[in-house]
Short mmCIF file of C-alpha atoms and ligand atoms in Angstrom, two decimals:
data_model
loop_
_atom_site.label_atom_id
_atom_site.label_comp_id
_atom_site.label_asym_id
_atom_site.label_seq_id
_atom_site.Cartn_x
_atom_site.Cartn_y
_atom_site.Cartn_z
CA UNK A 1110 0.00 0.00 0.00
CA UNK A 1111 1.47 3.39 -0.94
CA UNK A 1112 2.08 5.84 1.91
CA UNK A 1113 -0.62 8.53 2.21
CA UNK A 1114 -0.65 12.06 3.68
CA UNK A 1115 -2.73 10.80 6.64
CA UNK A 1116 -0.08 8.17 7.37
CA UNK A 1117 2.42 11.02 7.84
CA UNK A 1118 0.07 12.62 10.41
CA UNK A 1119 -0.16 9.35 12.32
CA UNK A 1120 3.64 9.13 12.33
CA UNK A 1121 3.82 12.64 13.81
CA UNK A 1122 1.53 11.55 16.64
CA UNK A 1123 3.64 8.42 17.17
CA UNK A 1124 6.92 10.42 17.07
CA UNK A 1125 8.08 8.19 14.21
CA UNK A 1126 10.49 10.36 12.13
CA UNK A 1127 9.59 10.88 8.46
CA UNK A 1128 12.35 10.26 5.91
CA UNK A 1129 12.20 12.32 2.76
CA UNK A 1130 14.48 12.87 -0.23
CA UNK A 1131 14.15 14.48 -3.64
CA UNK A 1132 14.15 12.61 -6.95
CA UNK A 1133 14.17 13.74 -10.55
CA UNK A 1134 14.14 10.52 -12.60
CA UNK A 1135 13.13 6.85 -12.66
CA UNK A 1136 16.54 5.43 -11.69
CA UNK A 1137 17.00 7.53 -8.56
CA UNK A 1138 13.35 7.19 -7.52
CA UNK A 1139 13.43 3.38 -7.78
CA UNK A 1140 16.49 3.21 -5.50
CA UNK A 1141 15.05 5.66 -2.94
CA UNK A 1142 11.81 3.70 -2.82
CA UNK A 1143 13.67 0.40 -2.39
CA UNK A 1144 15.68 2.00 0.44
CA UNK A 1145 12.46 2.81 2.32
CA UNK A 1146 12.16 6.58 1.85
CA UNK A 1147 8.69 7.67 3.05
CA UNK A 1148 8.17 10.82 0.99
CA UNK A 1149 9.79 11.40 -2.39
CA UNK A 1150 9.71 15.01 -3.48
CA UNK A 1151 10.01 15.87 -7.16
CA UNK A 1152 11.56 19.15 -6.10
CA UNK A 1153 12.08 22.03 -8.48
CA UNK A 1154 15.71 21.83 -7.26
CA UNK A 1155 15.94 19.47 -10.25
CA UNK A 1156 16.37 22.68 -12.26
CA UNK A 1157 19.81 22.96 -10.64
CA UNK A 1158 20.91 19.39 -9.87
CA UNK A 1159 19.59 17.67 -13.01
CA UNK A 1160 19.35 20.46 -15.58
CA UNK A 1161 22.27 22.71 -14.62
CA UNK A 1162 20.35 25.97 -14.10
CA UNK A 1163 21.65 28.55 -11.58
CA UNK A 1164 18.43 28.51 -9.54
CA UNK A 1165 14.99 26.90 -9.56
CA UNK A 1166 13.20 29.62 -11.52
CA UNK A 1167 13.60 28.40 -15.12
CA UNK A 1168 11.68 25.12 -14.88
CA UNK A 1169 8.08 25.18 -16.05
CA UNK A 1170 5.11 22.92 -15.44
CA UNK A 1171 5.71 20.73 -18.51
CA UNK A 1172 9.24 19.95 -17.29
CA UNK A 1173 8.04 19.18 -13.74
CA UNK A 1174 5.32 16.87 -15.09
CA UNK A 1175 7.84 15.12 -17.35
CA UNK A 1176 10.15 14.41 -14.40
CA UNK A 1177 7.31 13.58 -11.97
CA UNK A 1178 5.94 10.95 -14.36
CA UNK A 1179 9.41 9.35 -14.62
CA UNK A 1180 9.81 9.37 -10.81
CA UNK A 1181 6.42 7.73 -10.32
CA UNK A 1182 7.39 4.88 -12.69
CA UNK A 1183 10.09 3.94 -10.15
CA UNK A 1184 7.99 4.17 -6.98
CA UNK A 1185 5.75 1.56 -5.37
CA UNK A 1186 5.63 2.62 -1.71
CA UNK A 1187 6.60 6.22 -1.08
CA UNK A 1188 4.26 9.19 -1.10
CA UNK A 1189 5.27 11.24 -4.16
CA UNK A 1190 4.87 15.02 -3.99
CA UNK A 1191 5.64 17.36 -6.91
CA UNK A 1192 6.71 20.99 -6.59
CA UNK A 1193 4.61 23.50 -8.47
CA UNK A 1194 7.18 25.61 -10.33
CA UNK A 1195 7.71 29.36 -10.16
CA UNK A 1196 4.75 31.40 -11.50
CA UNK A 1197 2.58 28.34 -12.15
CA UNK A 1198 0.53 29.08 -8.97
CA UNK A 1199 1.27 32.64 -7.79
CA UNK A 1200 -0.58 34.64 -10.46
CA UNK A 1201 -4.13 33.61 -9.59
CA UNK A 1202 -6.06 30.88 -7.80
CA UNK A 1203 -7.57 29.52 -11.07
CA UNK A 1204 -4.03 29.16 -12.48
CA UNK A 1205 -2.90 27.39 -9.30
CA UNK A 1206 -5.86 24.99 -9.53
CA UNK A 1207 -5.11 24.36 -13.21
CA UNK A 1208 -1.41 23.72 -12.49
CA UNK A 1209 -2.05 21.37 -9.57
CA UNK A 1210 -4.82 19.69 -11.56
CA UNK A 1211 -2.47 19.01 -14.47
CA UNK A 1212 0.09 17.39 -12.12
CA UNK A 1213 -2.56 15.12 -10.60
CA UNK A 1214 -4.29 14.30 -13.90
CA UNK A 1215 -1.14 13.68 -15.98
CA UNK A 1216 0.94 11.78 -13.39
CA UNK A 1217 0.24 9.42 -10.45
CA UNK A 1218 1.71 12.02 -8.03
CA UNK A 1219 -0.46 12.23 -4.88
CA UNK A 1220 0.20 15.84 -3.76
CA UNK A 1221 1.75 19.17 -4.72
CA UNK A 1222 4.08 21.48 -2.81
CA UNK A 1223 4.07 25.24 -3.07
CA UNK A 1224 6.20 27.90 -1.43
CA UNK A 1225 5.27 30.78 0.83
CA UNK A 1226 2.80 31.71 3.55
CA UNK A 1227 1.47 35.13 2.52
CA UNK A 1228 -2.30 35.61 2.92
CA UNK A 1229 -2.70 35.11 -0.86
CA UNK A 1230 -0.79 31.83 -0.71
CA UNK A 1231 -2.78 30.65 2.29
CA UNK A 1232 -5.99 31.35 0.33
CA UNK A 1233 -4.60 29.36 -2.61
CA UNK A 1234 -3.77 26.42 -0.32
CA UNK A 1235 -7.27 26.60 1.14
CA UNK A 1236 -8.87 26.47 -2.34
CA UNK A 1237 -6.67 23.58 -3.47
CA UNK A 1238 -7.32 21.49 -0.36
CA UNK A 1239 -11.05 22.25 -0.55
CA UNK A 1240 -10.97 20.71 -4.02
CA UNK A 1241 -9.36 17.56 -2.62
CA UNK A 1242 -5.82 18.34 -3.76
CA UNK A 1243 -3.33 17.48 -0.98
CA UNK A 1244 -0.85 20.31 -0.41
CA UNK A 1245 2.54 20.35 1.29
CA UNK A 1246 3.50 23.89 2.38
CA UNK A 1247 7.01 25.36 2.47
CA UNK A 1248 8.20 28.31 4.59
CA UNK A 1249 11.48 29.81 5.78
CA UNK A 1250 13.96 29.93 2.94
CA UNK A 1251 11.84 29.66 -0.19
CA UNK A 1252 14.21 29.23 -3.16
CA UNK A 1253 11.71 30.59 -5.70
CA UNK A 1254 12.23 33.97 -3.93
CA UNK A 1255 16.01 33.79 -4.31
CA UNK A 1256 16.25 37.28 -5.83
CA UNK A 1257 14.51 38.70 -2.76
CA UNK A 1258 15.88 36.47 0.02
CA UNK A 1259 19.12 35.01 -1.29
CA UNK A 1260 20.00 31.66 0.29
CA UNK A 1261 20.61 32.96 3.82
CA UNK A 1262 18.95 31.55 6.92
CA UNK A 1263 15.48 33.02 7.57
CA UNK A 1264 13.83 33.79 10.92
CA UNK A 1265 16.88 35.20 12.69
CA UNK A 1266 15.12 38.23 14.18
CA UNK A 1267 12.18 37.98 16.58
CA UNK A 1268 9.87 39.67 14.04
CA UNK A 1269 10.88 37.37 11.21
CA UNK A 1270 10.55 34.30 13.45
CA UNK A 1271 7.06 35.36 14.52
CA UNK A 1272 6.04 35.96 10.88
CA UNK A 1273 7.25 32.48 9.86
CA UNK A 1274 5.45 30.89 12.82
CA UNK A 1275 2.18 32.67 11.92
CA UNK A 1276 2.58 31.66 8.25
CA UNK A 1277 3.05 28.01 9.27
CA UNK A 1278 -0.04 28.11 11.50
CA UNK A 1279 -2.12 29.69 8.70
CA UNK A 1280 -0.92 27.07 6.20
CA UNK A 1281 -1.93 24.26 8.58
CA UNK A 1282 -5.34 25.91 9.15
CA UNK A 1283 -5.78 26.19 5.36
CA UNK A 1284 -5.66 22.40 5.14
CA UNK A 1285 -2.07 21.53 4.16
CA UNK A 1286 -1.16 18.00 5.25
CA UNK A 1287 2.43 18.93 6.08
CA UNK A 1288 4.98 21.70 5.78
CA UNK A 1289 8.64 21.98 4.79
CA UNK A 1290 10.71 24.24 7.07
CA UNK A 1291 13.83 25.31 5.19
CA UNK A 1292 16.95 26.94 6.67
CA UNK A 1293 15.51 28.45 9.86
CA UNK A 1294 16.96 28.35 13.39
CA UNK A 1295 16.41 25.06 15.21
CA UNK A 1296 14.51 26.62 18.17
CA UNK A 1297 12.03 28.21 15.75
CA UNK A 1298 11.55 24.89 13.92
CA UNK A 1299 10.99 23.16 17.29
CA UNK A 1300 8.36 25.75 18.27
CA UNK A 1301 6.53 25.37 14.92
CA UNK A 1302 6.69 21.57 15.20
CA UNK A 1303 5.19 21.68 18.70
CA UNK A 1304 2.42 24.10 17.70
CA UNK A 1305 1.26 22.49 14.44
CA UNK A 1306 -1.02 19.47 14.25
CA UNK A 1307 0.54 18.57 10.88
CA UNK A 1308 4.04 17.12 10.32
CA UNK A 1309 6.99 19.43 9.74
CA UNK A 1310 9.74 18.26 7.38
CA UNK A 1311 12.98 20.11 8.01
CA UNK A 1312 15.90 20.95 5.77
CA UNK A 1313 18.52 22.97 7.58
CA UNK A 1314 16.03 23.45 10.44
CA UNK A 1315 17.56 21.38 13.24
CA UNK A 1316 16.77 17.98 14.71
CA UNK A 1317 13.32 18.58 16.21
CA UNK A 1318 11.16 18.50 13.07
CA UNK A 1319 8.84 15.53 12.49
CA UNK A 1320 10.92 14.54 9.47
CA UNK A 1321 13.99 15.48 7.47
CA UNK A 1322 14.45 16.07 3.74
CA UNK A 1323 17.63 16.50 1.72
CA UNK A 1324 18.27 17.09 -1.96
CA UNK A 1325 19.46 13.64 -3.06
CA UNK A 1326 22.20 15.03 -5.29
CA UNK A 1327 23.72 16.66 -2.16
CA UNK A 1328 23.49 13.43 -0.13
CA UNK A 1329 25.16 11.46 -2.96
CA UNK A 1330 27.94 13.96 -3.64
CA UNK A 1331 26.63 14.78 -7.12
CA UNK A 1332 25.96 18.50 -6.63
CA UNK A 1333 28.29 21.16 -8.00
CA UNK A 1334 27.69 23.18 -4.80
CA UNK A 1335 26.26 21.85 -1.53
CA UNK A 1336 24.42 24.03 1.03
CA UNK A 1337 26.01 24.30 4.51
CA UNK A 1338 23.25 22.25 6.18
CA UNK A 1339 23.45 19.28 3.78
CA UNK A 1340 25.43 16.14 4.56
CA UNK A 1341 27.28 14.14 1.91
CA UNK A 1342 26.73 10.43 2.71
CA UNK A 1343 28.48 9.09 -0.39
CA UNK A 1344 30.97 10.73 -2.70
CA UNK A 1345 29.43 9.30 -5.83
CA UNK A 1346 30.80 12.11 -8.00
CA UNK A 1347 34.36 10.98 -7.27
CA UNK A 1348 33.40 7.32 -7.71
CA UNK A 1349 31.86 8.04 -11.12
CA UNK A 1350 34.96 9.92 -12.29
CA UNK A 1351 37.21 7.03 -11.13
CA UNK A 1352 35.02 4.41 -12.85
CA UNK A 1353 34.89 6.39 -16.09
CA UNK A 1354 38.67 6.92 -16.01
CA UNK A 1355 39.16 3.13 -15.57
CA UNK A 1356 36.93 2.48 -18.56
CA UNK A 1357 38.82 5.08 -20.61
CA UNK A 1358 42.15 3.49 -19.62
CA UNK A 1359 40.89 -0.01 -20.57
CA UNK A 1360 39.67 1.21 -23.97
CA UNK A 1361 42.93 3.06 -24.69
CA UNK A 1362 45.06 0.07 -23.61
CA UNK A 1363 42.94 -2.38 -25.62
CA UNK A 1364 41.76 -4.17 -22.46
CA UNK A 1365 38.06 -3.59 -23.13
CA UNK A 1366 36.23 -5.38 -24.56
O1 LIG B 2649 13.04 21.68 -4.56
C1 LIG B 2649 13.44 21.07 -3.57
O2 LIG B 2649 14.29 20.18 -3.64
C2 LIG B 2649 12.87 21.43 -2.28
C3 LIG B 2649 13.57 20.89 -1.07
C4 LIG B 2649 14.73 21.76 -0.78
C5 LIG B 2649 12.66 20.76 0.08
O3 LIG B 2649 11.94 22.15 -2.20
#
């Protein structure tokens, strides 16, 4: 049975940590699913880690749907969530509904994620969830606002921390089934996690969230640049270079085939 959004809520109540990673294609998704990842996020970070863009802004909905469909072909168990890309949901609520609807109609993805907790975004989340579209929120550092926020930690002042807390509460009240907390101080993430009835999934937000997510390319050592809060569990980049050099050597020496 595939994991559902309500399963994540039960795990929050049971204090069972939620394991989440990003995926951008069939091969990676199949391995993450086999390894027991609970929530696979088709993050728009694929713009950077899979497509080589400088930030997440250039990907559009067609590209996200293309990658989400490939990810789903590799997944049997995990809950798959797809990011709505920049400007596919911010312009108007009807456009947000159309964008989320396309993701759910054209792929087997079970939920969408969107960034921000402004009153307009909270209203959008409310409309989507009222229509039966599960939504994962995302506050703190929101990479689609890179030209406004940069990549620095958010919520460092008391005012900023209070704003992020209120945004998270409003997103939960609007019906989101969970929320990503990105690059905020650990005490703030702990406070939000304690206050919200829905699971928090942290990235660079300390150890007290209900779950943790990383960009898989960072974890595997495949990213050109890794954020300070990420941990490299395997230096696959170096291993790939060594394997390819061995192949090249064998071909040049006449040892392969
Ligand atoms: O796009 C992405 O990979 C994300 C994660 C950083 C949570 O949104």
